[in-house]
């Protein structure tokens, strides 16, 4: 929380003043950077402060998800863990190794995609599959999963649903449970609400070359007023 508030106050004092003076359009990249950094802190402060310990009690969300993984593994469940940030997958890899939990991983660096997916799908295979959104959103059959854990909210609702659908393809016989992790009183909670109530604002901020009306200064103040 201390890390989050420090970054948030810095963005509010610098960025919003510049937007007020110059307009939203001239500072779109800086707005995206601010949103990215705040999202990363919600996942784990080490994503923005590399000097912090790799694994420590620094992220309530990370610890909660790790506890869920440990519990599900003890119950012999198979788990898909999705994140947009490969750096978060790195931290989970370290943490589960320390706990003796076998896992597989799929991201942009994975060369043997079909082999890795096959290992997860087979009975008795590794229980945990760490998957990046970009690498795992298309063309995969992951029906062996009992749980789909979405560690960070995605702005693109369709991409999120597509990732979940990897575990719900034809051939699925058992119930599969999806669980989302959202940090309270943060940019994550604000954006989840915006997706439901005002998705056009999300599109205006995030989409390159959008034809929509840029967000107003008041809307940006509301977005960062957490």
CSV table of C-alpha atoms in Angstrom, one decimal:
chain,number,residue,atom,x,y,z
A,1,UNK,CA,0.0,0.0,0.0
A,2,UNK,CA,2.8,2.4,0.8
A,3,UNK,CA,4.5,1.7,-2.5
A,4,UNK,CA,1.2,2.1,-4.4
A,5,UNK,CA,0.3,5.4,-2.7
A,6,UNK,CA,3.8,6.8,-3.4
A,7,UNK,CA,3.6,6.1,-7.1
A,8,UNK,CA,-0.1,7.2,-7.3
A,9,UNK,CA,0.7,10.6,-5.6
A,10,UNK,CA,3.6,11.1,-7.9
A,11,UNK,CA,1.5,10.5,-11.0
A,12,UNK,CA,-1.3,12.8,-9.7
A,13,UNK,CA,1.0,15.6,-8.8
A,14,UNK,CA,2.9,15.6,-12.1
A,15,UNK,CA,0.8,14.0,-14.8
A,16,UNK,CA,-2.6,15.5,-14.2
A,17,UNK,CA,-1.1,19.0,-14.0
A,18,UNK,CA,0.5,18.4,-17.4
A,19,UNK,CA,-2.8,17.0,-18.8
A,20,UNK,CA,-4.7,20.0,-17.5
A,21,UNK,CA,-2.2,22.4,-19.2
A,22,UNK,CA,-1.7,20.5,-22.5
A,23,UNK,CA,-4.7,18.2,-23.0
A,24,UNK,CA,-5.1,14.5,-22.9
A,25,UNK,CA,-3.9,13.7,-26.4
A,26,UNK,CA,-0.3,15.0,-25.8
A,27,UNK,CA,0.2,12.8,-22.8
A,28,UNK,CA,-1.5,9.6,-23.8
A,29,UNK,CA,1.7,7.5,-23.5
A,30,UNK,CA,2.4,8.9,-20.0
A,31,UNK,CA,-1.2,8.0,-19.0
A,32,UNK,CA,-0.6,4.4,-20.2
A,33,UNK,CA,2.7,4.3,-18.3
A,34,UNK,CA,1.0,5.4,-15.1
A,35,UNK,CA,-1.7,2.8,-15.5
A,36,UNK,CA,0.9,0.1,-16.2
A,37,UNK,CA,3.0,0.9,-13.1
A,38,UNK,CA,0.0,1.0,-10.8
A,39,UNK,CA,-1.2,-2.4,-12.2
A,40,UNK,CA,2.2,-3.9,-11.7
A,41,UNK,CA,2.4,-2.8,-8.1
A,42,UNK,CA,-1.0,-4.4,-7.5
A,43,UNK,CA,0.5,-7.7,-8.7
A,44,UNK,CA,3.8,-7.4,-6.8
A,45,UNK,CA,5.8,-4.2,-5.9
A,46,UNK,CA,9.0,-6.0,-7.1
A,47,UNK,CA,7.8,-5.4,-10.7
A,48,UNK,CA,8.6,-1.7,-10.3
A,49,UNK,CA,11.3,-1.9,-7.6
A,50,UNK,CA,13.7,-4.6,-8.6
A,51,UNK,CA,15.8,-4.1,-5.4
A,52,UNK,CA,13.1,-5.6,-3.3
A,53,UNK,CA,13.4,-9.3,-2.2
A,54,UNK,CA,12.1,-11.7,-4.8
A,55,UNK,CA,9.7,-13.5,-2.4
A,56,UNK,CA,8.6,-11.6,0.7
A,57,UNK,CA,5.3,-10.5,2.3
A,58,UNK,CA,5.0,-7.6,-0.1
A,59,UNK,CA,1.9,-8.5,-2.0
A,60,UNK,CA,-1.4,-9.6,-0.4
A,61,UNK,CA,-2.7,-10.7,-3.8
A,62,UNK,CA,0.4,-12.8,-4.6
A,63,UNK,CA,0.3,-14.5,-1.2
A,64,UNK,CA,-3.4,-15.2,-1.5
A,65,UNK,CA,-3.0,-16.8,-4.9
A,66,UNK,CA,0.0,-18.8,-3.7
A,67,UNK,CA,-2.1,-20.1,-0.8
A,68,UNK,CA,-4.9,-21.1,-3.2
A,69,UNK,CA,-2.4,-23.0,-5.4
A,70,UNK,CA,-0.9,-24.9,-2.4
A,71,UNK,CA,-4.5,-25.9,-1.3
A,72,UNK,CA,-5.6,-27.0,-4.8
A,73,UNK,CA,-2.4,-29.0,-5.3
A,74,UNK,CA,-3.1,-30.9,-2.1
A,75,UNK,CA,-6.6,-31.6,-3.4
A,76,UNK,CA,-5.1,-33.1,-6.6
A,77,UNK,CA,-6.6,-30.3,-8.8
A,78,UNK,CA,-5.1,-29.0,-12.0
A,79,UNK,CA,-4.6,-25.3,-12.3
A,80,UNK,CA,-4.1,-22.7,-15.0
A,81,UNK,CA,-2.6,-19.5,-13.8
A,82,UNK,CA,-2.9,-16.6,-16.2
A,83,UNK,CA,-1.1,-13.2,-16.1
A,84,UNK,CA,-0.2,-10.5,-18.6
A,85,UNK,CA,3.1,-10.1,-16.9
A,86,UNK,CA,5.8,-12.7,-17.5
A,87,UNK,CA,7.7,-11.1,-14.6
A,88,UNK,CA,4.9,-12.3,-12.3
A,89,UNK,CA,5.1,-15.8,-13.7
A,90,UNK,CA,8.9,-15.6,-12.9
A,91,UNK,CA,8.0,-14.9,-9.2
A,92,UNK,CA,5.4,-17.7,-9.1
A,93,UNK,CA,8.0,-20.1,-10.6
A,94,UNK,CA,10.4,-19.3,-7.8
A,95,UNK,CA,7.7,-19.6,-5.1
A,96,UNK,CA,6.3,-22.9,-6.2
A,97,UNK,CA,9.8,-24.4,-6.7
A,98,UNK,CA,10.5,-23.5,-3.0
A,99,UNK,CA,7.4,-25.4,-2.1
A,100,UNK,CA,8.1,-28.4,-4.2
A,101,UNK,CA,5.2,-27.9,-6.6
A,102,UNK,CA,5.8,-29.2,-10.1
A,103,UNK,CA,4.7,-26.8,-12.9
A,104,UNK,CA,4.8,-26.1,-16.6
A,105,UNK,CA,5.1,-22.7,-18.3
A,106,UNK,CA,3.9,-21.2,-21.6
A,107,UNK,CA,5.0,-17.8,-22.7
A,108,UNK,CA,6.4,-16.1,-25.7
A,109,UNK,CA,9.8,-17.8,-25.2
A,110,UNK,CA,8.3,-21.4,-25.2
A,111,UNK,CA,9.3,-23.3,-28.4
A,112,UNK,CA,7.6,-26.6,-27.7
A,113,UNK,CA,4.1,-25.4,-27.1
A,114,UNK,CA,2.3,-28.6,-28.2
A,115,UNK,CA,4.6,-30.8,-26.0
A,116,UNK,CA,4.1,-28.6,-22.9
A,117,UNK,CA,0.3,-28.5,-23.4
A,118,UNK,CA,0.3,-32.3,-23.9
A,119,UNK,CA,2.2,-32.8,-20.6
A,120,UNK,CA,-0.4,-30.7,-18.8
A,121,UNK,CA,-3.3,-32.5,-20.4
A,122,UNK,CA,-2.1,-36.0,-19.6
A,123,UNK,CA,-3.4,-37.7,-16.5
A,124,UNK,CA,-0.9,-37.5,-13.7
A,125,UNK,CA,0.9,-34.6,-15.3
A,126,UNK,CA,2.2,-31.5,-13.5
A,127,UNK,CA,-0.6,-29.8,-11.6
A,128,UNK,CA,0.2,-26.2,-12.3
A,129,UNK,CA,0.5,-24.4,-15.7
A,130,UNK,CA,1.8,-20.8,-15.7
A,131,UNK,CA,0.5,-19.1,-18.8
A,132,UNK,CA,1.0,-15.7,-20.3
A,133,UNK,CA,-2.1,-14.1,-21.9
A,134,UNK,CA,-0.4,-13.4,-25.2
A,135,UNK,CA,1.0,-16.9,-25.6
A,136,UNK,CA,-2.0,-18.8,-24.2
A,137,UNK,CA,-5.0,-17.0,-25.5
A,138,UNK,CA,-5.4,-18.7,-28.9
A,139,UNK,CA,-5.4,-22.2,-30.2
A,140,UNK,CA,-5.0,-24.2,-27.0
A,141,UNK,CA,-7.0,-27.1,-25.6
A,142,UNK,CA,-6.5,-27.1,-21.8
A,143,UNK,CA,-9.6,-29.1,-20.7
A,144,UNK,CA,-7.6,-30.9,-18.0
A,145,UNK,CA,-7.8,-27.8,-15.8
A,146,UNK,CA,-10.0,-27.9,-12.8
A,147,UNK,CA,-9.3,-24.2,-11.9
A,148,UNK,CA,-8.5,-21.1,-14.0
A,149,UNK,CA,-6.9,-18.4,-11.9
A,150,UNK,CA,-6.8,-14.9,-13.5
A,151,UNK,CA,-4.2,-13.1,-11.5
A,152,UNK,CA,-4.6,-9.6,-13.0
A,153,UNK,CA,-7.6,-8.0,-14.7
A,154,UNK,CA,-7.4,-7.6,-18.5
A,155,UNK,CA,-8.8,-4.5,-20.2
A,156,UNK,CA,-9.9,-6.6,-23.2
A,157,UNK,CA,-12.9,-8.6,-22.1
A,158,UNK,CA,-12.9,-10.8,-25.2
A,159,UNK,CA,-9.3,-11.8,-24.6
A,160,UNK,CA,-10.1,-12.8,-21.0
A,161,UNK,CA,-13.1,-14.9,-22.0
A,162,UNK,CA,-11.0,-16.5,-24.8
A,163,UNK,CA,-8.4,-17.5,-22.3
A,164,UNK,CA,-11.0,-19.0,-19.9
A,165,UNK,CA,-12.5,-20.9,-22.9
A,166,UNK,CA,-9.2,-22.8,-23.3
A,167,UNK,CA,-10.4,-25.0,-20.4
A,168,UNK,CA,-14.1,-25.2,-21.6
A,169,UNK,CA,-13.7,-26.7,-25.0
A,170,UNK,CA,-15.6,-29.7,-26.4
A,171,UNK,CA,-14.6,-32.8,-24.4
A,172,UNK,CA,-14.8,-31.1,-21.0
A,173,UNK,CA,-16.6,-33.4,-18.6
A,174,UNK,CA,-16.0,-31.9,-15.2
A,175,UNK,CA,-16.8,-28.6,-13.7
A,176,UNK,CA,-14.1,-25.9,-14.1
A,177,UNK,CA,-14.0,-23.0,-11.7
A,178,UNK,CA,-12.6,-19.6,-12.7
A,179,UNK,CA,-11.3,-17.2,-10.0
A,180,UNK,CA,-10.3,-13.6,-10.5
A,181,UNK,CA,-7.9,-11.7,-8.2
A,182,UNK,CA,-8.5,-7.9,-7.9
A,183,UNK,CA,-6.7,-5.6,-5.4
A,184,UNK,CA,-9.2,-3.6,-3.5
A,185,UNK,CA,-9.1,0.2,-3.5
A,186,UNK,CA,-6.7,0.2,-6.5
A,187,UNK,CA,-6.5,0.9,-10.2
A,188,UNK,CA,-7.6,-2.7,-10.7
A,189,UNK,CA,-10.9,-2.2,-8.9
A,190,UNK,CA,-11.5,1.1,-10.7
A,191,UNK,CA,-10.9,-0.4,-14.1
A,192,UNK,CA,-13.1,-3.4,-13.5
A,193,UNK,CA,-15.9,-1.1,-12.6
A,194,UNK,CA,-15.2,1.0,-15.7
A,195,UNK,CA,-15.3,-2.1,-17.9
A,196,UNK,CA,-18.8,-2.7,-16.7
A,197,UNK,CA,-20.1,0.8,-16.5
A,198,UNK,CA,-18.1,2.8,-19.1
A,199,UNK,CA,-16.2,0.6,-21.4
A,200,UNK,CA,-15.9,3.3,-24.0
A,201,UNK,CA,-13.6,5.3,-21.6
A,202,UNK,CA,-11.3,2.3,-21.3
A,203,UNK,CA,-11.2,2.0,-25.1
A,204,UNK,CA,-10.4,5.7,-25.5
A,205,UNK,CA,-7.5,5.5,-23.1
A,206,UNK,CA,-6.0,2.2,-24.3
A,207,UNK,CA,-6.8,2.0,-28.0
A,208,UNK,CA,-4.3,3.5,-30.5
A,209,UNK,CA,-5.9,5.6,-33.1
A,210,UNK,CA,-9.4,5.5,-31.5
A,211,UNK,CA,-12.0,7.7,-33.2
A,212,UNK,CA,-13.8,8.2,-29.9
A,213,UNK,CA,-13.8,11.4,-27.9
A,214,UNK,CA,-10.8,11.5,-25.6
A,215,UNK,CA,-11.4,11.2,-21.9
A,216,UNK,CA,-12.0,14.5,-20.1
A,217,UNK,CA,-9.8,15.8,-17.3
A,218,UNK,CA,-12.5,15.0,-14.8
A,219,UNK,CA,-12.7,11.4,-16.0
A,220,UNK,CA,-8.9,11.0,-15.5
A,221,UNK,CA,-9.1,12.6,-12.1
A,222,UNK,CA,-11.8,10.1,-11.2
A,223,UNK,CA,-9.6,7.2,-12.6
A,224,UNK,CA,-6.6,8.2,-10.4
A,225,UNK,CA,-8.7,9.3,-7.4
A,226,UNK,CA,-8.2,6.1,-5.4
